Amino acid sequence: MTNGEKKDHKIWIISLFPDFFKAFLETGLSGRALKGERESGLSVHLVQLRDYSSNSYKGVDDAPYGGGPGMVMRPDTLQAALINGVVGPGGYGPDWKEKLHVVFPGPRGRVWNQKNCQEFSQSAWGKNGHGKDLVFICGRYEGIDERFIQKYVDEQLSLGDYVLTGGELAVMAIIDSAIRFKPGVLGNRESFQKESFQGGLLEHPQYTRPRLFEGLEVPEVLLSGNHKKIEEFERFESIRVTQAERPDLLEDL
Ligand code: SAM
């Protein structure tokens, strides 16, 4: 089957704190899409890492070899969660590596931006993409054992040059932004085409009612009904805001 024909796309999330995702999966546009609404074909499956611990006290981490602060997530527990919590229940069979794309968000990964996000979305869900279901691994503590990355991780992604306490927030940001590019998830009204970073610019400022707010008027041209003039104005404003706030983006145009 090619990705173009694949209708159902599962997203698996291995985490020590699946509760983190409750509101995310219940709320707003992304919540609806992740429940399979809006013709998304998406479903999310949370896997509690602790359930796959091999010891009686349900530990999933241990002290780092070589010493140093903090704890490291054990590769055998992560492997058990992947095989027994994802591959088995998902029915992926012995050739599961051909059917799953394992993503580990962490500071060392490729930095997430709108371009990478669109590419990621197209390769997961686009017609000519890899068509594999996604598995996200949420790191905690000092991170995860390197050997699990070597053996099982296909892609590492970073939210930016700072350190989060855990991967859950990163996974939510990655999924939330990537599904916006999946056909059917955004309607025309919410299309991503005119959003910031599409075409290399920030979006123009937006206005709604009331027309006068604390002495500030909505720009006259937006009330004119002249679509050409409005488009020109919005383009001009887009460039002005980008120049003022993110001149680095203009260098890449
Ligand atoms: N010791 C690690 C280091 O210095 O690179 C940081 C570990 S961090 C406290 C715990 C987990 O949070 C990481 O394993 C990763 O899953 C997640 N995380 C932290 N920063 C992140 C970032 N910038 N992007 C994505 N995930 C991040």
XYZ file of N, CA and C in Angstrom, residues 5-252:
744
model
N -2.809 5.842 -0.421
C -4.023 5.036 -0.215
C -4.318 4.801 1.264
N -3.331 5.085 2.097
C -3.493 4.781 3.525
C -4.434 5.802 4.166
N -5.459 5.297 4.839
C -6.494 6.201 5.378
C -6.316 6.450 6.877
N -5.850 5.414 7.584
C -5.746 5.558 9.038
C -4.288 5.703 9.450
N -4.041 6.710 10.234
C -2.671 6.966 10.675
C -2.653 6.996 12.197
N -1.922 6.062 12.752
C -1.845 6.016 14.218
C -0.629 6.809 14.702
N -0.813 7.445 15.850
C 0.305 8.113 16.525
C 0.416 7.486 17.908
N 1.543 6.883 18.190
C 1.789 6.269 19.502
C 2.700 7.198 20.307
N 2.391 7.319 21.587
C 3.238 8.164 22.441
C 3.625 7.360 23.673
N 4.928 7.140 23.833
C 5.425 6.434 25.019
C 5.887 7.483 26.024
N 5.257 7.464 27.196
C 5.525 8.530 28.171
C 5.352 8.010 29.590
N 6.071 8.648 30.523
C 5.859 8.348 31.947
C 4.678 9.136 32.489
N 4.246 10.138 31.716
C 3.165 11.012 32.173
C 2.097 11.172 31.081
N 1.385 10.091 30.775
C 0.366 10.185 29.715
C -0.727 11.209 30.035
N -0.927 11.493 31.342
C -1.967 12.464 31.704
C -1.708 13.849 31.108
N -0.440 14.130 30.844
C -0.081 15.390 30.204
C -0.918 15.640 28.953
N -1.280 14.568 28.266
C -1.900 14.706 26.944
C -3.421 14.815 26.995
N -3.988 14.653 28.196
C -5.452 14.595 28.307
C -6.117 15.816 27.686
N -5.780 16.990 28.167
C -6.432 18.214 27.670
C -6.118 18.415 26.190
N -4.902 18.135 25.813
C -4.485 18.299 24.412
C -5.367 17.463 23.476
N -5.672 16.236 23.908
C -6.436 15.323 23.053
C -7.937 15.586 23.128
N -8.340 16.447 24.049
C -9.772 16.700 24.230
C -10.185 18.074 23.723
N -9.211 18.935 23.438
C -9.527 20.356 23.292
C -9.244 20.903 21.900
N -10.167 21.709 21.410
C -9.928 22.539 20.231
C -9.769 21.750 18.950
N -9.249 22.467 17.968
C -9.116 21.889 16.631
C -8.200 20.672 16.619
N -7.056 20.775 17.298
C -6.137 19.628 17.278
C -6.739 18.442 18.013
N -7.463 18.700 19.118
C -8.107 17.621 19.853
C -9.092 16.875 18.969
N -9.872 17.625 18.200
C -10.864 16.967 17.326
C -10.159 16.157 16.240
N -9.136 16.756 15.650
C -8.414 16.044 14.577
C -7.765 14.771 15.106
N -7.262 14.833 16.325
C -6.554 13.668 16.879
C -7.513 12.588 17.357
N -8.804 12.939 17.386
C -9.814 11.909 17.669
C -10.364 11.335 16.369
N -9.765 11.749 15.253
C -10.188 11.211 13.963
C -11.250 12.048 13.289
N -11.659 13.163 13.949
C -12.659 14.024 13.310
C -11.980 14.877 12.242
N -12.750 15.677 11.533
C -12.266 16.539 10.449
C -11.583 15.700 9.366
N -12.046 14.482 9.167
C -11.503 13.576 8.145
C -10.002 13.387 8.283
N -9.498 13.507 9.499
C -8.044 13.442 9.664
C -7.509 12.024 9.494
N -8.314 11.024 9.866
C -7.823 9.640 9.847
C -6.819 9.365 10.952
N -6.663 10.312 11.872
C -5.631 10.162 12.914
C -6.206 9.542 14.187
N -5.385 8.784 14.878
C -5.763 8.352 16.225
C -4.492 8.327 17.075
N -4.663 8.654 18.344
C -3.505 8.710 19.253
C -3.615 7.605 20.295
N -2.507 6.939 20.562
C -2.483 5.826 21.515
C -1.369 6.090 22.520
N -1.776 6.228 23.780
C -0.798 6.539 24.823
C -0.290 5.258 25.483
N 1.000 5.183 25.660
C 1.612 3.995 26.267
C 2.346 4.441 27.538
N 1.947 3.872 28.682
C 2.593 4.212 29.962
C 3.903 3.413 30.066
N 5.016 4.132 30.024
C 6.322 3.466 30.041
C 6.496 2.580 31.278
N 5.992 3.072 32.413
C 6.192 2.346 33.676
C 5.621 0.921 33.627
N 4.593 0.723 32.808
C 3.986 -0.615 32.707
C 4.976 -1.644 32.155
N 6.061 -1.180 31.564
C 7.008 -2.106 30.915
C 8.309 -2.244 31.689
N 8.300 -1.745 32.924
C 9.468 -1.897 33.786
C 9.679 -3.380 34.110
N 10.942 -3.772 34.239
C 11.202 -5.194 34.508
C 11.424 -5.442 35.995
N 11.358 -4.392 36.826
C 11.596 -4.663 38.247
C 10.358 -4.383 39.094
N 10.393 -4.888 40.317
C 9.188 -4.894 41.154
C 8.780 -3.477 41.574
N 9.732 -2.558 41.639
C 9.379 -1.194 42.050
C 9.058 -0.277 40.876
N 8.875 -0.880 39.698
C 8.413 -0.158 38.502
C 9.381 0.940 38.052
N 10.668 0.752 38.334
C 11.654 1.745 37.921
C 11.899 1.717 36.416
N 12.169 2.861 35.861
C 12.420 2.942 34.414
C 13.771 3.603 34.131
N 14.479 3.999 35.209
C 15.704 4.766 35.040
C 16.781 4.194 35.952
N 18.012 4.620 35.715
C 19.105 4.179 36.585
C 20.222 5.225 36.511
N 21.181 5.080 37.417
C 22.278 6.056 37.480
C 23.144 5.962 36.223
N 23.699 7.090 35.777
C 24.522 7.059 34.565
C 25.863 6.366 34.807
N 26.275 5.510 33.882
C 27.645 4.989 33.931
C 28.592 6.170 33.788
N 29.687 6.124 34.539
C 30.649 7.225 34.483
C 30.354 8.285 35.518
N 29.227 8.149 36.208
C 28.872 9.114 37.239
C 28.184 10.338 36.688
N 27.957 11.288 37.553
C 27.273 12.514 37.139
C 25.887 12.581 37.726
N 25.270 13.772 37.602
C 23.984 13.986 38.264
C 22.836 13.315 37.511
N 21.755 13.094 38.243
C 20.521 12.650 37.608
C 20.506 11.184 37.228
N 19.437 10.820 36.544
C 19.212 9.431 36.153
C 18.986 9.375 34.639
N 19.185 8.166 34.107
C 19.032 7.971 32.660
C 17.966 6.900 32.428
N 17.133 7.090 31.431
C 16.078 6.108 31.152
C 16.685 4.857 30.517
N 16.286 3.708 31.060
C 16.891 2.435 30.658
C 16.451 2.033 29.244
N 17.402 1.505 28.451
C 17.048 1.116 27.084
C 16.147 -0.117 27.023
N 16.325 -1.027 28.029
C 15.511 -2.260 27.979
C 14.035 -1.964 28.258
N 13.781 -0.992 29.149
C 12.378 -0.640 29.432
C 11.753 0.056 28.219
N 12.515 0.933 27.610
C 12.007 1.621 26.407
C 11.742 0.614 25.288
N 12.656 -0.341 25.158
C 12.487 -1.364 24.115
C 11.240 -2.197 24.371
N 11.029 -2.556 25.667
C 9.849 -3.364 26.009
C 8.567 -2.580 25.725
N 8.585 -1.291 26.024
C 7.393 -0.468 25.754
C 7.128 -0.387 24.250
N 8.194 -0.276 23.483
C 8.038 -0.187 22.021
C 7.502 -1.507 21.457
N 8.119 -2.609 21.873
C 7.726 -3.906 21.301
C 6.379 -4.384 21.858
N 6.233 -4.311 23.201
C 5.015 -4.882 23.806
C 3.870 -3.876 23.945
N 4.214 -2.592 23.881
C 3.159 -1.571 24.025
C 2.713 -0.981 22.710
N 3.547 -1.137 21.652
C 3.210 -0.543 20.351
C 3.142 -1.622 19.262
N 4.270 -2.288 19.035
C 4.347 -3.254 17.920
C 3.302 -4.364 18.085
N 3.214 -4.912 19.311
C 2.260 -6.005 19.564
C 0.817 -5.543 19.415
N 0.375 -4.599 20.267
C -1.029 -4.168 20.197
C -1.405 -3.590 18.828
N -0.432 -2.976 18.144
C -0.728 -2.379 16.832
C -0.749 -3.405 15.708
N -0.320 -4.641 16.004
C -0.340 -5.707 15.001
C 0.613 -5.452 13.840
N 1.780 -4.867 14.128
C 2.692 -4.497 13.034
C 3.506 -5.686 12.512
N 3.595 -6.745 13.313
C 4.260 -7.961 12.828
C 5.765 -7.848 12.801
N 6.451 -8.920 12.295
C 7.916 -8.982 12.356
C 8.607 -7.872 11.545
N 7.945 -7.378 10.497
C 8.582 -6.308 9.705
C 8.120 -4.922 10.170
N 7.952 -4.793 11.505
C 7.398 -3.552 12.046
C 8.257 -2.320 11.740
N 9.555 -2.529 11.539
C 10.419 -1.353 11.288
C 10.054 -0.675 9.961
N 9.430 -1.446 9.082
C 8.970 -0.878 7.803
C 7.672 -0.092 7.974
N 7.039 -0.252 9.121
C 5.700 0.321 9.310
C 5.634 1.410 10.370
N 6.729 1.567 11.112
C 6.738 2.568 12.182
C 7.918 3.522 12.024
N 7.674 4.782 12.302
C 8.730 5.798 12.281
C 8.860 6.310 13.712
N 10.023 6.045 14.318
C 10.204 6.361 15.744
C 10.916 7.711 15.891
N 10.256 8.606 16.620
C 10.769 9.978 16.773
C 11.118 10.213 18.238
N 12.319 10.737 18.462
C 12.718 11.101 19.822
C 13.008 12.596 19.870
N 12.133 13.387 20.512
C 12.433 14.804 20.661
C 13.482 15.026 21.740
N 14.471 15.834 21.426
C 15.533 16.121 22.390
C 16.378 17.279 21.877
N 17.166 17.880 22.759
C 17.929 19.076 22.380
C 18.887 18.851 21.205
N 19.247 17.612 20.938
C 20.243 17.356 19.903
C 19.614 17.227 18.503
N 18.287 17.188 18.447
C 17.603 16.940 17.172
C 17.619 18.118 16.214
N 17.090 17.859 15.019
C 16.931 18.912 14.009
C 15.934 19.926 14.566
N 16.278 21.220 14.475
C 15.430 22.232 15.119
C 14.127 22.420 14.326
N 13.054 22.338 15.068
C 11.699 22.409 14.504
C 11.398 23.823 14.029
N 10.996 23.947 12.779
C 10.492 25.223 12.274
C 9.411 24.905 11.249
N 8.810 25.934 10.693
C 7.651 25.705 9.818
C 8.015 24.855 8.599
N 9.235 25.050 8.081
C 9.652 24.291 6.893
C 9.821 22.803 7.253
N 10.542 22.555 8.342
C 10.727 21.160 8.785
C 9.404 20.518 9.153
N 8.536 21.335 9.733
C 7.227 20.845 10.157
C 6.410 20.388 8.940
N 6.426 21.213 7.898
C 5.674 20.849 6.684
C 6.259 19.585 6.049
N 7.587 19.507 6.016
C 8.240 18.306 5.449
C 7.884 17.056 6.259
N 7.931 17.219 7.576
C 7.614 16.090 8.470
C 6.179 15.622 8.224
N 5.272 16.597 8.133
C 3.858 16.278 7.929
C 3.654 15.566 6.593
N 4.297 16.095 5.555
C 4.134 15.472 4.236
C 4.729 14.070 4.216
N 5.863 13.896 4.905
C 6.440 12.555 4.829
C 5.636 11.558 5.667
N 4.969 12.035 6.722
C 4.143 11.105 7.507
C 2.793 10.848 6.849
N 2.189 11.908 6.311
C 0.786 11.780 5.895
C 0.528 12.188 4.447
N 1.540 12.699 3.770
C 1.344 13.126 2.379
C 1.328 11.936 1.433
N 0.865 12.185 0.205
C 0.723 11.103 -0.786
C 2.020 10.348 -1.031
N 3.134 11.091 -1.116
C 4.403 10.431 -1.442
C 5.299 10.218 -0.226
N 4.685 10.260 0.953
C 5.472 10.116 2.182
C 5.795 8.665 2.496
N 6.424 8.450 3.658
C 6.819 7.084 4.021
C 5.621 6.241 4.460
N 4.532 6.910 4.852
C 3.297 6.177 5.176
C 3.353 5.350 6.437
N 4.361 5.579 7.258
C 4.466 4.776 8.481
C 3.679 5.443 9.609
N 3.210 4.639 10.554
C 2.646 5.211 11.764
C 3.794 5.799 12.593
N 3.446 6.772 13.424
C 4.482 7.478 14.191
C 4.528 6.992 15.639
N 5.726 6.894 16.168
C 5.905 6.606 17.599
C 6.775 7.722 18.176
N 6.275 8.392 19.201
C 7.061 9.416 19.872
C 7.526 8.883 21.228
N 8.794 9.101 21.523
C 9.362 8.705 22.809
C 9.564 9.973 23.638
N 8.947 10.037 24.808
C 9.111 11.223 25.664
C 10.224 10.964 26.675
N 11.301 11.696 26.552
C 12.394 11.582 27.511
C 12.062 12.307 28.802
N 12.703 11.884 29.879
C 12.605 12.541 31.196
C 13.980 12.449 31.843
N 14.118 12.953 33.015
C 15.385 12.916 33.767
C 16.520 13.504 32.914
N 17.672 12.809 32.861
C 18.796 13.331 32.060
C 18.697 12.881 30.606
N 17.648 12.164 30.279
C 17.488 11.706 28.900
C 17.448 10.188 28.825
N 17.680 9.651 27.612
C 17.558 8.204 27.448
C 18.899 7.599 27.044
N 19.061 6.323 27.333
C 20.301 5.599 27.025
C 20.571 5.671 25.506
N 21.809 5.997 25.176
C 22.209 6.206 23.778
C 21.922 4.986 22.893
N 22.023 3.798 23.497
C 21.873 2.583 22.683
C 20.449 2.398 22.188
N 19.473 2.922 22.950
C 18.100 2.853 22.438
C 17.971 3.741 21.201
N 18.617 4.903 21.255
C 18.584 5.820 20.097
C 19.212 5.122 18.894
N 20.383 4.523 19.122
C 21.083 3.853 18.005
C 20.239 2.750 17.385
N 19.580 1.979 18.216
C 18.858 0.793 17.726
C 17.484 1.119 17.153
N 16.796 2.081 17.767
C 15.372 2.196 17.447
C 14.888 3.555 16.954
N 15.665 4.616 17.153
C 15.139 5.945 16.806
C 15.461 6.285 15.354
N 14.447 6.706 14.608
C 14.637 7.069 13.196
C 14.916 8.555 13.027
N 14.396 9.363 13.937
C 14.524 10.811 13.747
C 14.533 11.503 15.103
N 15.422 12.486 15.243
C 15.445 13.285 16.471
C 15.091 14.721 16.118
N 14.217 15.312 16.922
C 13.752 16.669 16.655
C 13.895 17.498 17.917
N 14.310 18.755 17.736
C 14.444 19.645 18.886
C 13.478 20.806 18.736
N 12.875 21.207 19.846
C 11.996 22.386 19.788
C 12.799 23.667 19.722
N 14.045 23.640 20.128
C 14.863 24.851 20.109
C 16.019 24.703 21.067
N 16.839 25.715 21.108
C 18.062 25.645 21.902
C 17.815 26.003 23.366
N 17.073 25.170 24.018
C 16.831 25.281 25.453
C 16.451 23.888 25.935
N 16.451 23.701 27.252
C 16.198 22.350 27.776
C 14.861 22.298 28.514
N 13.991 21.422 28.045
C 12.708 21.177 28.711
C 12.908 20.110 29.784
N 11.951 20.009 30.697
C 12.023 18.977 31.738
C 11.696 17.602 31.181
N 10.883 17.598 30.130
C 10.507 16.305 29.552
C 10.042 16.477 28.115
N 9.917 15.359 27.419
C 9.579 15.414 26.001
C 8.098 15.645 25.703
N 7.242 15.561 26.734
C 5.801 15.635 26.468
C 5.395 16.944 25.781
N 5.902 18.066 26.295
C 5.544 19.351 25.683
C 6.037 19.425 24.248
N 7.226 18.883 24.024
C 7.781 18.890 22.664
C 6.910 18.052 21.732
N 6.473 16.894 22.205
C 5.637 16.019 21.367
C 4.328 16.728 21.016
N 3.742 17.394 22.001
C 2.486 18.105 21.717
C 2.708 19.214 20.695
N 3.800 19.957 20.847
C 4.069 21.051 19.899
C 4.295 20.491 18.491
N 5.030 19.397 18.412
C 5.328 18.797 17.103
C 4.038 18.302 16.445
N 3.243 17.559 17.195
C 2.005 17.010 16.611
C 1.043 18.145 16.255
N 0.871 19.072 17.183
C -0.089 20.164 16.959
C 0.235 20.949 15.695
N 1.527 21.262 15.519
C 1.897 22.063 14.342
C 1.899 21.219 13.069
N 2.258 19.941 13.174
C 2.346 19.108 11.964
C 0.975 18.748 11.402
N -0.010 18.515 12.280
C -1.318 18.103 11.735
C -2.001 19.235 10.991
N -1.556 20.476 11.226
C -2.149 21.604 10.481
C -1.899 21.474 8.985
N -0.849 20.749 8.614
C -0.545 20.562 7.188
C -1.222 19.326 6.605
N -1.865 18.543 7.446
C -2.487 17.319 6.926
C -3.791 17.701 6.230
N -3.943 17.293 4.964
C -5.157 17.674 4.242
C -6.408 17.290 5.029
N -7.356 18.210 5.097
C -8.624 17.946 5.783
C -8.660 18.479 7.206
N -7.499 18.645 7.828
C -7.502 19.070 9.241
C -7.905 20.538 9.376
N -7.314 21.406 8.574
C -7.713 22.815 8.583
C -8.725 23.024 7.470
N -9.809 23.693 7.772
C -10.733 24.068 6.697
C -10.165 25.273 5.965
N -10.870 25.740 4.926
C -10.415 26.918 4.186
C -10.270 28.128 5.088
N -11.201 28.228 6.026
C -11.201 29.410 6.890
C -9.929 29.497 7.719
N -9.371 28.329 8.049
C -8.182 28.346 8.915
C -6.923 27.968 8.140
N -6.987 28.089 6.800
C -5.871 27.605 5.981
C -4.520 28.130 6.463
N -3.512 27.266 6.334
C -2.169 27.673 6.777
C -1.465 28.560 5.757
N -2.050 28.671 4.535
C -1.337 29.339 3.439
C -0.895 30.755 3.786
N -1.735 31.491 4.528
C -1.403 32.891 4.796
C -0.793 33.086 6.182
N -0.451 31.999 6.817
C 0.052 32.139 8.181
C 1.537 32.532 8.197
N 1.974 32.923 9.390
C 3.387 33.285 9.557
C 4.283 32.148 9.088
N 5.390 32.526 8.488
C 6.461 31.641 7.997
C 6.151 31.000 6.650
N 4.861 30.946 6.256
C 4.568 30.461 4.907
C 5.021 31.581 3.971
N 5.883 31.282 3.016
C 6.400 32.333 2.136
C 7.448 33.184 2.830
N 7.902 32.773 3.986
C 9.052 33.420 4.611
C 8.777 34.686 5.404
N 7.516 35.098 5.510
C 7.205 36.326 6.248
C 6.336 36.027 7.465
N 6.305 36.986 8.412
C 5.327 36.892 9.494
C 3.968 37.349 8.971
N 2.935 36.911 9.626
C 1.594 37.327 9.207
C 1.390 38.813 9.514
N 0.557 39.451 8.703
C 0.187 40.859 8.952
C -0.654 40.958 10.224
N -0.724 42.137 10.867
C -1.572 42.282 12.056
C -3.041 42.041 11.708
N -3.791 41.563 12.676
C -5.219 41.244 12.495
C -6.061 42.186 13.353
N -7.269 42.479 12.884
C -8.185 43.340 13.641
C -9.588 42.753 13.613
N -10.340 42.988 14.694
C -11.771 42.652 14.684
C -12.531 43.745 15.446
N -13.801 43.530 15.712
C -14.592 44.541 16.429
C -14.104 44.685 17.872
N -14.206 45.825 18.512
C -14.843 47.037 18.008
C -13.917 47.826 17.066
N -14.538 48.680 16.260
C -13.776 49.454 15.275
C -12.826 50.438 15.969
N -13.280 50.977 17.101
C -12.433 51.890 17.884
C -12.159 51.246 19.245
N -10.885 51.054 19.565
C -10.527 50.429 20.855
C -9.478 51.283 21.556
N -9.860 51.837 22.689
C -8.970 52.680 23.500
C -8.238 53.698 22.637
N -9.002 54.355 21.767
C -8.448 55.426 20.938
C -7.774 54.940 19.665
N -7.699 53.626 19.466
C -7.030 53.090 18.265
C -8.076 52.613 17.259
N -7.978 53.134 16.008
C -8.915 52.777 14.929
C -8.394 51.569 14.162
N -9.305 50.784 13.621
C -8.927 49.751 12.649
C -8.472 50.491 11.375
N -7.361 50.074 10.734
C -6.919 50.774 9.514
C -8.056 50.883 8.497
N -8.226 52.096 7.954
C -9.353 52.447 7.066
C -9.486 51.467 5.891
N -8.350 51.093 5.317
C -8.387 50.275 4.091
C -9.106 48.933 4.334
N -9.033 48.414 5.559
C -9.663 47.120 5.851
C -11.188 47.223 5.864
N -11.683 48.464 5.926
C -13.139 48.665 5.931
C -13.644 49.015 4.537
N -12.704 49.155 3.582
C -13.061 49.687 2.257
C -13.794 48.677 1.381
N -13.614 47.396 1.630
C -14.217 46.379 0.752
C -13.439 46.198 -0.546
N -12.350 46.932 -0.724
C -11.536 46.839 -1.949
C -10.479 45.729 -1.744
N -10.772 44.553 -2.318
C -9.938 43.382 -2.010
C -8.496 43.533 -2.469
N -8.316 44.198 -3.622
C -6.950 44.365 -4.128
C -6.142 45.249 -3.164
N -6.789 46.350 -2.768
C -6.107 47.282 -1.847
C -5.833 46.597 -0.498
N -6.782 45.790 -0.048
C -6.608 45.095 1.239
C -5.423 44.128 1.139
N -5.365 43.418 0.018
C -4.270 42.459 -0.179
C -2.918 43.179 -0.181
N -2.863 44.318 -0.899
C -1.604 45.091 -0.957
C -1.206 45.564 0.440
N -2.213 46.062 1.178
C -1.960 46.571 2.526
C -1.433 45.446 3.437
N -2.083 44.288 3.340
C -1.679 43.178 4.212
C -0.273 42.700 3.868
N 0.059 42.691 2.590
C 1.410 42.298 2.161
C 2.441 43.296 2.717
N 2.114 44.592 2.565
C 3.001 45.635 3.068
C 3.213 45.473 4.579
N 2.114 45.244 5.289
C 2.175 45.101 6.750
C 2.974 43.857 7.159
N 2.804 42.801 6.360
C 3.542 41.569 6.612
C 5.048 41.840 6.558
N 5.466 42.563 5.524
C 6.895 42.879 5.370
C 7.344 43.814 6.496
N 6.492 44.798 6.820
C 6.855 45.756 7.873
C 7.069 45.024 9.217
N 6.131 44.145 9.562
C 6.235 43.430 10.845
C 7.461 42.509 10.842
N 7.701 41.843 9.716
C 8.851 40.936 9.644
C 10.150 41.724 9.801
N 10.212 42.865 9.102
C 11.396 43.727 9.201
C 11.627 44.154 10.649
N 10.536 44.507 11.331
C 10.664 45.021 12.694
C 10.990 43.905 13.693
N 10.315 42.750 13.571
C 10.428 41.715 14.605
C 11.419 40.608 14.283
N 11.511 40.236 12.995
C 12.363 39.101 12.613
C 13.104 39.387 11.305
N 13.977 40.414 11.310
C 14.669 40.759 10.058
C 15.471 39.580 9.491
N 15.848 38.636 10.344
C 16.609 37.471 9.860
C 15.805 36.682 8.820
N 14.475 36.708 8.927
C 13.669 35.950 7.963
C 13.795 36.544 6.556
N 13.956 37.873 6.483
C 14.035 38.532 5.167
C 15.328 38.132 4.434
N 16.363 37.838 5.218
C 17.645 37.438 4.589
C 17.506 36.140 3.807
N 16.561 35.293 4.232
C 16.400 33.984 3.589
C 15.451 34.024 2.399
